């Protein structure tokens, strides 16, 4: 299309052009020829460029698709929350890295039982958190809420429960400075109780076990306020079947401060009582056996302490230096010349205790034996008392056999009376 225009006024930047119907058109002066002045007539050809339009439309559509694919298709992903470890009073939660797509992060919050528990610090770096101070064997519900410039996204609710005191599967131990053999024993004990042994100090580490407080792992455990205990703590938990207080198992702690739980205490009490009962029974049996085997000895000692004369020559008496129990009872001259053989354990005592004498020594010995038997019956069991009661019965059987020697005994007693009158 060809258009003829008349130049009306030419300035440095804009030229005024007049159409044939006297309409004014402002036209850039830079697009006019150099020799144009006022009154000049210029022809301008106007045409549509279809190829340029198609290229421009294609470029615009590709830009729109790129914007859609970048900002319209991919959106932030809701966080995925899961349980990492549980103990009697704490829970360790973890989640996958936050996917914000093209949005910007505003906040990441943790909710417990429908109420906000707190905001996660540095949510782009932090991937786990520990909730302490929970009740034993109690159920809780948790979920995360992610707020971005593209919207708010919420994770699925996670229901978890704290452990019972007898559930030891939540124990996670990091070993420090330990002998190799002791470390292997520690791992075996943790396997038996259901615990875990790890090599590094993590957020789910419940206890740090070592024998010496040194090393980078120990420093990190102290920095994270993780209890540092000795290997005996794991053995105590295994023996108790429950979580044991760590107060008596710290490094350099007094072992006397260790408190036994109800299970171990009752077991220890039963063992102690059974041991004491067995020891008491053994002591009573050994005492009864020794009393039966050495029963004539106390009688001999009493007779010696009462009627022991000084070592002086006496007509008709033995010169052995210490009178025997048979001598104090007044043996005959034949018996003094030849000392009798040692009496048997049971028969001699049974034969000596019930013999009547004119001076009444046998009756006194019988009463002393009866008192001694009554005192010992409180300590001895029923079987020992029955053995003591059999002794007088045997004595009565031998009483008739010894009746023939009463005349000789009487003579001996008369000699014994004279013997007791010797001044000391």
Coordinates of C-alpha atoms in Angstrom, one line a residue:
X1 CA 0.0 0.0 0.0
X2 CA 1.5 3.4 -1.1
X3 CA 0.7 6.5 0.8
X4 CA 1.7 10.1 -0.1
X5 CA 2.2 12.5 2.7
X6 CA 3.2 16.2 2.8
X7 CA 5.9 17.3 5.3
X8 CA 4.6 20.1 7.4
X9 CA 7.2 20.7 10.0
X10 CA 10.5 19.0 10.7
X11 CA 12.1 19.0 14.1
X12 CA 15.1 17.2 15.4
X13 CA 13.0 14.3 16.7
X14 CA 9.6 14.5 15.2
X15 CA 8.2 15.5 11.8
X16 CA 4.6 16.5 11.2
X17 CA 3.1 14.9 8.1
X18 CA -0.2 15.9 6.4
X19 CA -2.5 13.5 4.7
X20 CA -4.6 14.4 1.7
X21 CA -7.7 14.8 4.0
X22 CA -5.6 17.2 6.1
X23 CA -4.9 14.9 9.0
X24 CA -1.7 15.3 11.0
X25 CA 0.6 12.4 11.6
X26 CA 3.7 12.6 13.8
X27 CA 6.4 10.6 12.3
X28 CA 10.0 10.1 13.6
X29 CA 12.4 12.4 11.7
X30 CA 15.1 9.8 11.8
X31 CA 13.1 7.6 9.4
X32 CA 12.8 10.4 6.8
X33 CA 15.4 11.0 4.1
X34 CA 18.1 13.5 4.9
X35 CA 17.1 16.2 2.4
X36 CA 13.5 16.5 3.6
X37 CA 12.2 20.0 4.4
X38 CA 8.9 21.6 5.0
X39 CA 6.5 21.2 2.0
X40 CA 8.3 18.0 0.7
X41 CA 6.1 15.1 -0.3
X42 CA 7.2 11.6 0.7
X43 CA 5.7 8.2 -0.2
X44 CA 5.5 5.5 2.5
X45 CA 4.7 1.9 1.6
X46 CA 2.9 -0.1 4.3
X47 CA 2.9 -4.0 4.2
X48 CA 2.3 -6.9 6.6
X49 CA 5.2 -9.2 7.5
X50 CA 3.7 -12.7 7.9
X51 CA 7.0 -14.5 8.5
X52 CA 7.9 -12.2 11.3
X53 CA 4.6 -12.7 12.9
X54 CA 4.9 -16.5 12.8
X55 CA 8.4 -16.4 14.3
X56 CA 7.3 -14.2 17.1
X57 CA 4.3 -16.3 17.9
X58 CA 6.5 -19.5 18.0
X59 CA 8.9 -17.8 20.4
X60 CA 6.1 -16.6 22.7
X61 CA 4.5 -20.1 22.9
X62 CA 7.8 -21.7 23.8
X63 CA 8.3 -19.2 26.6
X64 CA 4.9 -19.9 28.0
X65 CA 5.5 -23.7 28.0
X66 CA 8.8 -23.2 29.7
X67 CA 7.2 -21.1 32.4
X68 CA 4.4 -23.6 32.9
X69 CA 6.8 -26.5 33.2
X70 CA 9.0 -24.7 35.6
X71 CA 6.5 -23.0 37.8
X72 CA 3.1 -24.6 37.1
X73 CA 3.7 -28.4 37.0
X74 CA 6.2 -29.1 39.9
X75 CA 5.0 -28.0 43.3
X76 CA 6.5 -28.5 46.8
X77 CA 6.1 -32.0 48.2
X78 CA 4.5 -32.7 51.5
X79 CA 7.0 -33.8 54.2
X80 CA 7.2 -37.6 55.0
X81 CA 7.5 -38.2 58.8
X82 CA 8.6 -41.5 60.4
X83 CA 9.8 -42.9 63.7
X84 CA 13.5 -43.5 64.1
X85 CA 13.8 -44.7 67.8
X86 CA 11.6 -44.9 70.9
X87 CA 12.5 -45.3 74.5
X88 CA 10.5 -45.2 77.8
X89 CA 10.4 -41.3 77.9
X90 CA 11.5 -40.1 74.5
X91 CA 10.9 -40.4 70.8
X92 CA 13.2 -39.6 67.8
X93 CA 11.4 -38.6 64.7
X94 CA 13.0 -38.1 61.2
X95 CA 11.8 -37.0 57.8
X96 CA 13.1 -36.8 54.2
X97 CA 14.7 -33.7 52.8
X98 CA 12.3 -30.9 52.1
X99 CA 11.3 -30.5 48.4
X100 CA 10.3 -26.9 47.8
X101 CA 10.3 -27.1 43.9
X102 CA 10.4 -23.4 42.8
X103 CA 8.8 -22.0 45.9
X104 CA 10.4 -20.4 48.9
X105 CA 10.3 -21.8 52.4
X106 CA 8.4 -19.9 55.1
X107 CA 8.4 -22.3 58.1
X108 CA 8.3 -26.0 59.2
X109 CA 6.4 -26.8 62.4
X110 CA 5.9 -30.0 64.4
X111 CA 2.4 -30.8 65.9
X112 CA 1.8 -33.2 68.7
X113 CA -1.7 -34.5 69.3
X114 CA -3.1 -31.7 67.2
X115 CA -1.3 -28.9 69.0
X116 CA 1.8 -27.1 67.8
X117 CA 4.9 -28.5 69.7
X118 CA 7.4 -26.1 68.1
X119 CA 9.1 -24.9 64.9
X120 CA 12.0 -26.9 63.4
X121 CA 15.2 -24.7 63.3
X122 CA 17.1 -24.7 60.0
X123 CA 14.5 -26.9 58.3
X124 CA 16.6 -27.2 55.1
X125 CA 19.4 -28.7 57.1
X126 CA 17.7 -30.5 60.0
X127 CA 16.2 -33.9 59.2
X128 CA 15.4 -35.2 62.7
X129 CA 14.3 -34.2 66.2
X130 CA 14.1 -35.7 69.6
X131 CA 11.0 -35.3 71.9
X132 CA 11.8 -35.9 75.6
X133 CA 9.9 -35.9 78.8
X134 CA 7.1 -38.2 77.6
X135 CA 5.0 -40.5 79.7
X136 CA 5.9 -44.2 79.9
X137 CA 3.9 -46.6 77.6
X138 CA 1.7 -43.7 76.2
X139 CA 0.5 -43.2 72.6
X140 CA 1.2 -39.9 70.7
X141 CA 0.3 -38.5 67.3
X142 CA 2.7 -36.3 65.3
X143 CA 2.6 -34.5 62.0
X144 CA 4.6 -31.8 60.1
X145 CA 3.2 -28.6 58.5
X146 CA 5.3 -27.0 55.7
X147 CA 4.5 -23.4 54.7
X148 CA 5.9 -22.1 51.4
X149 CA 5.2 -19.3 48.9
X150 CA 3.4 -21.9 46.8
X151 CA 1.1 -22.9 49.6
X152 CA 0.9 -25.0 52.8
X153 CA 1.5 -28.7 52.9
X154 CA 0.9 -31.2 55.7
X155 CA 2.4 -34.6 56.3
X156 CA 0.5 -37.7 57.2
X157 CA -0.2 -38.3 60.9
X158 CA 2.3 -40.6 62.6
X159 CA 1.0 -42.6 65.7
X160 CA 3.7 -44.0 68.0
X161 CA 3.9 -45.3 71.6
X162 CA 6.7 -45.1 74.2
X163 CA 8.1 -48.3 75.6
X164 CA 7.4 -50.1 78.9
X165 CA 10.1 -50.2 81.6
X166 CA 10.7 -53.9 80.7
X167 CA 11.2 -53.2 77.0
X168 CA 14.9 -52.7 76.4
X169 CA 14.8 -52.6 72.6
X170 CA 15.1 -48.8 72.6
X171 CA 18.6 -48.8 74.1
X172 CA 21.1 -47.5 71.6
X173 CA 24.7 -47.5 72.8
X174 CA 27.8 -45.9 71.4
X175 CA 31.0 -47.6 72.6
X176 CA 34.0 -45.4 73.7
X177 CA 37.3 -46.5 75.0
X178 CA 36.9 -50.2 75.9
X179 CA 39.0 -53.3 75.7
X180 CA 38.3 -55.4 72.7
X181 CA 37.0 -58.4 74.7
X182 CA 34.8 -56.2 76.8
X183 CA 33.4 -54.5 73.7
X184 CA 32.5 -57.9 72.3
X185 CA 30.8 -58.8 75.5
X186 CA 28.9 -55.5 75.4
X187 CA 27.6 -56.2 71.9
X188 CA 26.5 -59.7 72.9
X189 CA 24.6 -58.3 75.9
X190 CA 22.9 -55.7 73.8
X191 CA 21.8 -58.4 71.3
X192 CA 20.3 -60.4 74.1
X193 CA 18.2 -57.5 75.4
X194 CA 17.3 -56.2 72.0
X195 CA 19.4 -53.1 72.0
X196 CA 21.7 -51.6 69.3
X197 CA 25.4 -50.9 69.3
X198 CA 26.5 -48.1 66.9
X199 CA 29.9 -46.6 66.0
X200 CA 29.0 -42.9 66.1
X201 CA 27.2 -40.5 68.4
X202 CA 23.9 -39.6 66.9
X203 CA 20.7 -38.0 68.1
X204 CA 19.2 -41.4 68.8
X205 CA 22.1 -42.5 71.0
X206 CA 20.7 -43.2 74.5
X207 CA 23.9 -44.1 76.4
X208 CA 27.6 -43.8 75.9
X209 CA 29.5 -46.7 77.4
X210 CA 33.3 -46.5 78.2
X211 CA 35.8 -47.1 80.9
X212 CA 37.9 -44.0 80.3
X213 CA 36.6 -40.5 79.7
X214 CA 38.6 -39.4 76.6
X215 CA 38.4 -39.2 72.8
X216 CA 36.3 -37.3 70.3
X217 CA 33.3 -39.5 70.7
X218 CA 33.3 -39.0 74.5
X219 CA 33.5 -35.2 73.9
X220 CA 30.6 -35.2 71.6
X221 CA 28.5 -37.3 73.9
X222 CA 29.2 -34.9 76.8
X223 CA 28.3 -32.0 74.5
X224 CA 25.0 -33.6 73.6
X225 CA 24.2 -34.4 77.3
X226 CA 24.2 -38.2 76.7
X227 CA 24.7 -40.3 79.9
X228 CA 28.2 -41.7 80.0
X229 CA 28.1 -45.0 81.9
X230 CA 30.3 -48.1 82.5
X231 CA 29.6 -51.5 80.9
X232 CA 28.2 -52.8 84.2
X233 CA 25.0 -50.8 83.5
X234 CA 24.1 -53.0 80.5
X235 CA 24.7 -56.1 82.6
X236 CA 22.5 -54.7 85.4
X237 CA 19.7 -53.9 82.9
X238 CA 19.9 -57.5 81.6
X239 CA 19.9 -58.9 85.1
X240 CA 17.0 -56.7 86.2
X241 CA 15.0 -57.1 83.0
X242 CA 14.2 -53.4 83.1
X243 CA 15.8 -50.0 82.8
X244 CA 18.2 -49.4 85.7
X245 CA 19.0 -45.9 87.0
X246 CA 22.4 -44.7 85.7
X247 CA 23.3 -42.7 88.8
X248 CA 25.4 -45.5 90.3
X249 CA 27.0 -46.4 87.0
X250 CA 28.6 -43.1 85.9
X251 CA 32.4 -42.9 85.5
X252 CA 34.1 -42.6 88.9
X253 CA 30.8 -43.2 90.6
X254 CA 30.6 -45.1 93.9
X255 CA 29.4 -48.7 93.3
X256 CA 27.7 -48.6 96.7
X257 CA 25.2 -46.0 95.3
X258 CA 23.8 -48.6 92.9
X259 CA 20.3 -49.4 93.8
X260 CA 18.8 -52.8 93.0
X261 CA 15.4 -52.9 91.4
X262 CA 12.4 -54.8 92.8
X263 CA 13.0 -57.9 90.6
X264 CA 16.7 -58.2 91.3
X265 CA 16.2 -57.3 95.0
X266 CA 13.6 -60.0 95.5
X267 CA 15.7 -62.5 93.7
X268 CA 18.8 -61.5 95.7
X269 CA 16.7 -61.7 98.9
X270 CA 15.5 -65.1 98.0
X271 CA 19.0 -66.2 97.2
X272 CA 20.3 -64.7 100.5
X273 CA 17.5 -66.4 102.5
X274 CA 18.0 -69.7 100.8
X275 CA 21.8 -69.5 101.4
X276 CA 21.3 -68.5 105.0
X277 CA 18.8 -71.3 105.5
X278 CA 21.2 -73.8 104.0
X279 CA 24.1 -72.5 106.0
X280 CA 22.0 -72.7 109.2
X281 CA 20.9 -76.2 108.5
X282 CA 24.5 -77.2 107.8
X283 CA 25.7 -75.5 110.9
X284 CA 23.0 -77.2 113.0
X285 CA 23.8 -80.6 111.5
X286 CA 27.6 -80.1 112.0
X287 CA 27.0 -78.9 115.6
X288 CA 24.8 -81.8 116.4
X289 CA 27.3 -84.2 115.0
X290 CA 30.2 -82.6 116.9
X291 CA 28.1 -82.6 120.1
X292 CA 27.3 -86.3 119.7
X293 CA 30.9 -87.1 118.9
X294 CA 32.4 -84.9 121.7
X295 CA 29.7 -85.1 124.3
X296 CA 31.9 -86.6 127.1
X297 CA 34.4 -83.7 126.8
X298 CA 32.2 -81.0 128.4
X299 CA 31.4 -83.3 131.3
X300 CA 35.1 -84.0 131.8
X301 CA 35.9 -80.3 131.7
X302 CA 33.3 -79.5 134.4
X303 CA 34.5 -82.3 136.6
X304 CA 38.1 -81.2 136.2
X305 CA 37.2 -77.5 137.0
X306 CA 35.2 -78.5 140.1
X307 CA 37.3 -81.3 141.6
X308 CA 40.7 -80.9 140.0
X309 CA 43.3 -81.3 142.9
X310 CA 46.9 -80.0 142.7
X311 CA 49.4 -82.4 141.3
X312 CA 50.5 -84.1 144.6
X313 CA 51.5 -87.6 145.3
X314 CA 48.5 -89.5 146.8
X315 CA 48.5 -93.0 148.0
X316 CA 46.7 -95.2 145.5
X317 CA 46.3 -92.4 142.9
X318 CA 47.9 -92.4 139.5
X319 CA 51.0 -90.1 138.8
X320 CA 50.0 -89.1 135.3
X321 CA 49.8 -85.4 136.4
X322 CA 46.1 -84.8 135.5
X323 CA 43.3 -87.0 136.9
X324 CA 40.9 -88.4 134.4
X325 CA 37.1 -88.1 134.5
X326 CA 36.9 -91.7 135.8
X327 CA 39.4 -90.8 138.6
X328 CA 37.1 -88.1 139.9
X329 CA 34.3 -90.6 140.1
X330 CA 36.3 -92.8 142.4
X331 CA 37.8 -95.7 140.5
X332 CA 39.1 -98.8 142.4
X333 CA 42.7 -99.6 143.1
X334 CA 42.8 -101.9 140.2
X335 CA 41.7 -99.2 137.9
X336 CA 44.3 -96.7 139.2
X337 CA 47.1 -99.1 138.4
X338 CA 46.0 -99.5 134.8
X339 CA 44.2 -96.5 133.1
X340 CA 41.1 -97.6 131.3
X341 CA 40.9 -97.3 127.5
X342 CA 39.2 -94.1 126.1
X343 CA 35.4 -94.4 126.3
X344 CA 33.3 -94.9 123.1
X345 CA 31.5 -91.8 121.7
X346 CA 28.0 -92.7 122.7
X347 CA 28.0 -95.7 125.1
X348 CA 30.6 -94.3 127.6
X349 CA 28.7 -91.1 128.0
X350 CA 25.4 -92.9 128.3
X351 CA 26.9 -95.2 130.9
X352 CA 28.5 -92.5 133.0
X353 CA 25.7 -89.9 133.1
X354 CA 22.9 -91.8 134.9
X355 CA 25.0 -93.7 137.6
X356 CA 23.9 -93.0 141.1
X357 CA 26.6 -92.3 143.7
X358 CA 26.4 -91.7 147.5
X359 CA 27.6 -88.1 147.1
X360 CA 25.0 -87.3 144.4
X361 CA 27.6 -86.4 141.7
X362 CA 25.8 -88.5 139.0
X363 CA 22.5 -86.8 139.7
X364 CA 24.1 -83.3 139.3
X365 CA 25.8 -84.3 136.1
X366 CA 22.4 -85.6 134.8
X367 CA 20.8 -82.3 135.7
X368 CA 23.6 -80.3 134.0
X369 CA 23.2 -82.5 130.9
X370 CA 19.5 -82.0 130.9
X371 CA 19.9 -78.2 131.1
X372 CA 22.5 -78.3 128.4
X373 CA 20.2 -80.4 126.2
X374 CA 17.4 -77.9 126.8
X375 CA 19.6 -75.0 125.8
X376 CA 20.8 -76.6 122.7
X377 CA 17.4 -77.8 121.6
X378 CA 16.5 -74.2 120.6
X379 CA 19.2 -74.2 118.0
X380 CA 19.0 -77.8 116.9
X381 CA 16.3 -79.2 114.8
X382 CA 13.8 -81.9 115.7
X383 CA 16.0 -84.7 114.5
X384 CA 18.8 -83.8 116.9
X385 CA 16.4 -83.7 119.8
X386 CA 15.3 -87.2 119.0
X387 CA 18.9 -88.3 119.0
X388 CA 19.4 -86.7 122.5
X389 CA 16.3 -88.4 123.8
X390 CA 17.8 -91.8 122.8
X391 CA 20.8 -91.3 125.1
X392 CA 19.0 -91.8 128.4
X393 CA 17.3 -94.9 127.0
X394 CA 20.6 -96.5 126.3
X395 CA 21.8 -95.4 129.7
X396 CA 19.0 -97.3 131.4
X397 CA 19.9 -100.4 129.5
X398 CA 23.4 -100.3 130.9
X399 CA 22.3 -99.3 134.4
X400 CA 21.8 -102.9 135.4
X401 CA 25.2 -103.9 134.1
X402 CA 26.9 -101.3 136.2
X403 CA 25.0 -102.2 139.4
X404 CA 27.6 -104.8 140.2
X405 CA 30.3 -102.2 140.5
X406 CA 28.4 -99.9 143.1
X407 CA 30.4 -101.3 146.0
X408 CA 33.7 -100.4 144.3
X409 CA 32.3 -97.1 143.3
X410 CA 31.4 -96.3 146.9
X411 CA 34.9 -97.1 148.0
X412 CA 36.2 -94.8 145.3
X413 CA 33.9 -92.0 146.4
X414 CA 35.2 -92.3 150.0
X415 CA 38.7 -91.9 148.6
X416 CA 37.5 -89.0 146.5
X417 CA 36.1 -87.2 149.6
X418 CA 39.5 -87.5 151.2
X419 CA 41.1 -86.3 148.0
X420 CA 39.0 -83.2 147.9
X421 CA 40.0 -82.2 151.4
X422 CA 43.6 -81.6 150.4
X423 CA 44.3 -77.9 150.6
X424 CA 45.3 -76.1 147.4

